[in-house]
PDB file of C-alpha atoms in Angstrom:
ATOM      1  CA  UNK A   1      61.110 -58.017  91.636  1.00 91.00           C
ATOM      2  CA  UNK A   2      60.067 -54.770  92.992  1.00 94.00           C
ATOM      3  CA  UNK A   3      56.658 -54.753  94.800  1.00 96.00           C
ATOM      4  CA  UNK A   4      54.412 -51.801  95.275  1.00 96.00           C
ATOM      5  CA  UNK A   5      51.269 -51.712  97.283  1.00 96.00           C
ATOM      6  CA  UNK A   6      49.109 -48.603  96.454  1.00 96.00           C
ATOM      7  CA  UNK A   7      46.778 -47.337  99.280  1.00 95.00           C
ATOM      8  CA  UNK A   8      43.991 -45.244  97.714  1.00 95.00           C
ATOM      9  CA  UNK A   9      41.347 -45.715 100.430  1.00 91.00           C
ATOM     10  CA  UNK A  10      41.794 -42.145 101.697  1.00 91.00           C
ATOM     11  CA  UNK A  11      42.203 -40.480  98.370  1.00 94.00           C
ATOM     12  CA  UNK A  12      39.300 -38.435  97.400  1.00 94.00           C
ATOM     13  CA  UNK A  13      40.471 -36.464  94.264  1.00 96.00           C
ATOM     14  CA  UNK A  14      42.340 -37.227  91.148  1.00 97.00           C
ATOM     15  CA  UNK A  15      45.221 -34.993  92.442  1.00 97.00           C
ATOM     16  CA  UNK A  16      45.412 -37.021  95.585  1.00 97.00           C
ATOM     17  CA  UNK A  17      45.509 -40.191  93.517  1.00 97.00           C
ATOM     18  CA  UNK A  18      48.481 -38.927  91.356  1.00 98.00           C
ATOM     19  CA  UNK A  19      50.202 -37.777  94.502  1.00 97.00           C
ATOM     20  CA  UNK A  20      50.153 -41.247  95.847  1.00 97.00           C
ATOM     21  CA  UNK A  21      51.308 -42.669  92.556  1.00 98.00           C
ATOM     22  CA  UNK A  22      54.202 -40.060  92.290  1.00 98.00           C
ATOM     23  CA  UNK A  23      55.521 -40.945  95.613  1.00 97.00           C
ATOM     24  CA  UNK A  24      55.111 -44.629  95.348  1.00 97.00           C
ATOM     25  CA  UNK A  25      57.089 -44.707  91.928  1.00 97.00           C
ATOM     26  CA  UNK A  26      59.256 -41.705  92.565  1.00 96.00           C
ATOM     27  CA  UNK A  27      58.100 -40.251  89.273  1.00 97.00           C
ATOM     28  CA  UNK A  28      60.014 -37.214  88.178  1.00 96.00           C
ATOM     29  CA  UNK A  29      59.273 -33.480  89.122  1.00 94.00           C
ATOM     30  CA  UNK A  30      57.707 -32.940  85.720  1.00 95.00           C
ATOM     31  CA  UNK A  31      54.995 -35.683  86.033  1.00 97.00           C
ATOM     32  CA  UNK A  32      51.890 -34.190  84.655  1.00 97.00           C
ATOM     33  CA  UNK A  33      49.510 -35.873  87.054  1.00 97.00           C
ATOM     34  CA  UNK A  34      47.254 -37.104  84.437  1.00 97.00           C
ATOM     35  CA  UNK A  35      46.416 -40.382  82.871  1.00 97.00           C
ATOM     36  CA  UNK A  36      48.769 -39.696  79.732  1.00 96.00           C
ATOM     37  CA  UNK A  37      51.599 -38.862  81.985  1.00 97.00           C
ATOM     38  CA  UNK A  38      50.971 -41.903  84.126  1.00 98.00           C
ATOM     39  CA  UNK A  39      51.230 -44.134  81.004  1.00 97.00           C
ATOM     40  CA  UNK A  40      54.496 -42.424  80.029  1.00 96.00           C
ATOM     41  CA  UNK A  41      56.015 -42.859  83.430  1.00 97.00           C
ATOM     42  CA  UNK A  42      54.893 -46.537  83.733  1.00 96.00           C
ATOM     43  CA  UNK A  43      56.340 -47.475  80.441  1.00 94.00           C
ATOM     44  CA  UNK A  44      59.780 -46.041  81.341  1.00 93.00           C
ATOM     45  CA  UNK A  45      59.937 -48.482  84.163  1.00 92.00           C
ATOM     46  CA  UNK A  46      62.650 -50.986  83.396  1.00 90.00           C
ATOM     47  CA  UNK A  47      62.530 -53.146  86.648  1.00 91.00           C
ATOM     48  CA  UNK A  48      59.948 -55.932  86.937  1.00 92.00           C
ATOM     49  CA  UNK A  49      57.327 -54.598  89.240  1.00 93.00           C
ATOM     50  CA  UNK A  50      54.344 -56.085  90.822  1.00 94.00           C
ATOM     51  CA  UNK A  51      51.595 -53.660  91.967  1.00 95.00           C
ATOM     52  CA  UNK A  52      48.799 -54.043  94.292  1.00 94.00           C
ATOM     53  CA  UNK A  53      45.821 -51.903  94.710  1.00 92.00           C
ATOM     54  CA  UNK A  54      43.919 -51.005  97.866  1.00 92.00           C
ATOM     55  CA  UNK A  55      41.095 -48.904  96.924  1.00 86.00           C
ATOM     56  CA  UNK A  56      37.399 -48.009  97.876  1.00 81.00           C
ATOM     57  CA  UNK A  57      34.822 -50.187  96.744  1.00 83.00           C
ATOM     58  CA  UNK A  58      32.026 -47.459  96.285  1.00 88.00           C
ATOM     59  CA  UNK A  59      31.109 -45.365  93.381  1.00 86.00           C
ATOM     60  CA  UNK A  60      32.759 -42.276  94.506  1.00 91.00           C
ATOM     61  CA  UNK A  61      34.486 -39.988  91.951  1.00 93.00           C
ATOM     62  CA  UNK A  62      37.757 -41.389  93.053  1.00 94.00           C
ATOM     63  CA  UNK A  63      36.640 -44.939  92.862  1.00 93.00           C
ATOM     64  CA  UNK A  64      35.572 -44.420  89.205  1.00 94.00           C
ATOM     65  CA  UNK A  65      38.919 -42.659  88.390  1.00 96.00           C
ATOM     66  CA  UNK A  66      40.867 -45.409  89.972  1.00 96.00           C
ATOM     67  CA  UNK A  67      39.235 -47.719  87.361  1.00 94.00           C
ATOM     68  CA  UNK A  68      40.690 -45.655  84.692  1.00 96.00           C
ATOM     69  CA  UNK A  69      44.175 -45.580  86.483  1.00 97.00           C
ATOM     70  CA  UNK A  70      43.941 -49.660  86.533  1.00 95.00           C
ATOM     71  CA  UNK A  71      43.274 -49.503  82.836  1.00 96.00           C
ATOM     72  CA  UNK A  72      46.392 -47.395  82.188  1.00 97.00           C
ATOM     73  CA  UNK A  73      48.319 -49.901  84.462  1.00 96.00           C
ATOM     74  CA  UNK A  74      47.093 -52.710  82.122  1.00 95.00           C
ATOM     75  CA  UNK A  75      47.732 -50.805  78.890  1.00 95.00           C
ATOM     76  CA  UNK A  76      51.280 -49.944  80.123  1.00 95.00           C
ATOM     77  CA  UNK A  77      52.049 -53.463  81.146  1.00 91.00           C
ATOM     78  CA  UNK A  78      51.057 -54.665  77.621  1.00 89.00           C
ATOM     79  CA  UNK A  79      53.225 -52.019  75.929  1.00 82.00           C
ATOM     80  CA  UNK A  80      56.138 -52.696  78.237  1.00 61.00           C
ATOM     81  CA  UNK A  81      55.979 -56.494  77.563  1.00 54.00           C
ATOM     82  CA  UNK A  82      56.002 -55.779  74.046  1.00 49.00           C
ATOM     83  CA  UNK A  83      59.075 -53.520  74.154  1.00 42.00           C
ATOM     84  CA  UNK A  84      60.798 -55.979  76.542  1.00 40.00           C
ATOM     85  CA  UNK A  85      60.270 -59.054  74.277  1.00 40.00           C
ATOM     86  CA  UNK A  86      61.834 -57.033  71.441  1.00 40.00           C
ATOM     87  CA  UNK A  87      64.795 -56.269  73.538  1.00 39.00           C
ATOM     88  CA  UNK A  88      65.117 -59.896  74.681  1.00 35.00           C
ATOM     89  CA  UNK A  89      63.796 -59.523  78.211  1.00 36.00           C
ATOM     90  CA  UNK A  90      60.616 -58.532  80.211  1.00 33.00           C
ATOM     91  CA  UNK A  91      60.179 -55.007  81.487  1.00 39.00           C
ATOM     92  CA  UNK A  92      57.313 -52.931  83.062  1.00 41.00           C
ATOM     93  CA  UNK A  93      54.632 -53.646  85.575  1.00 45.00           C
ATOM     94  CA  UNK A  94      52.794 -56.856  86.544  1.00 42.00           C
ATOM     95  CA  UNK A  95      49.732 -57.525  88.308  1.00 43.00           C
ATOM     96  CA  UNK A  96      47.886 -54.470  87.247  1.00 41.00           C
TER      97      UNK A  96
END
């Protein structure tokens, strides 16, 4: 299982957050750097992947946006599990 720890403590903007995600998951050049594009790329992951978040615990704009990012991870995990079960296996992200 692949393990990815995302360090967002220094991220101040949505673009910085998406830059961290793009690098950590080696998203394609055409990654749109928004929540819809994140969902699309996450659901394309076929290797079991455990994800950990290190993030600010304040109410900054970045922290609020990261809660939305975490929701996308949960949604993608649920969608990937459904697809994986249909194909006879498990695919997607875990621990989001």
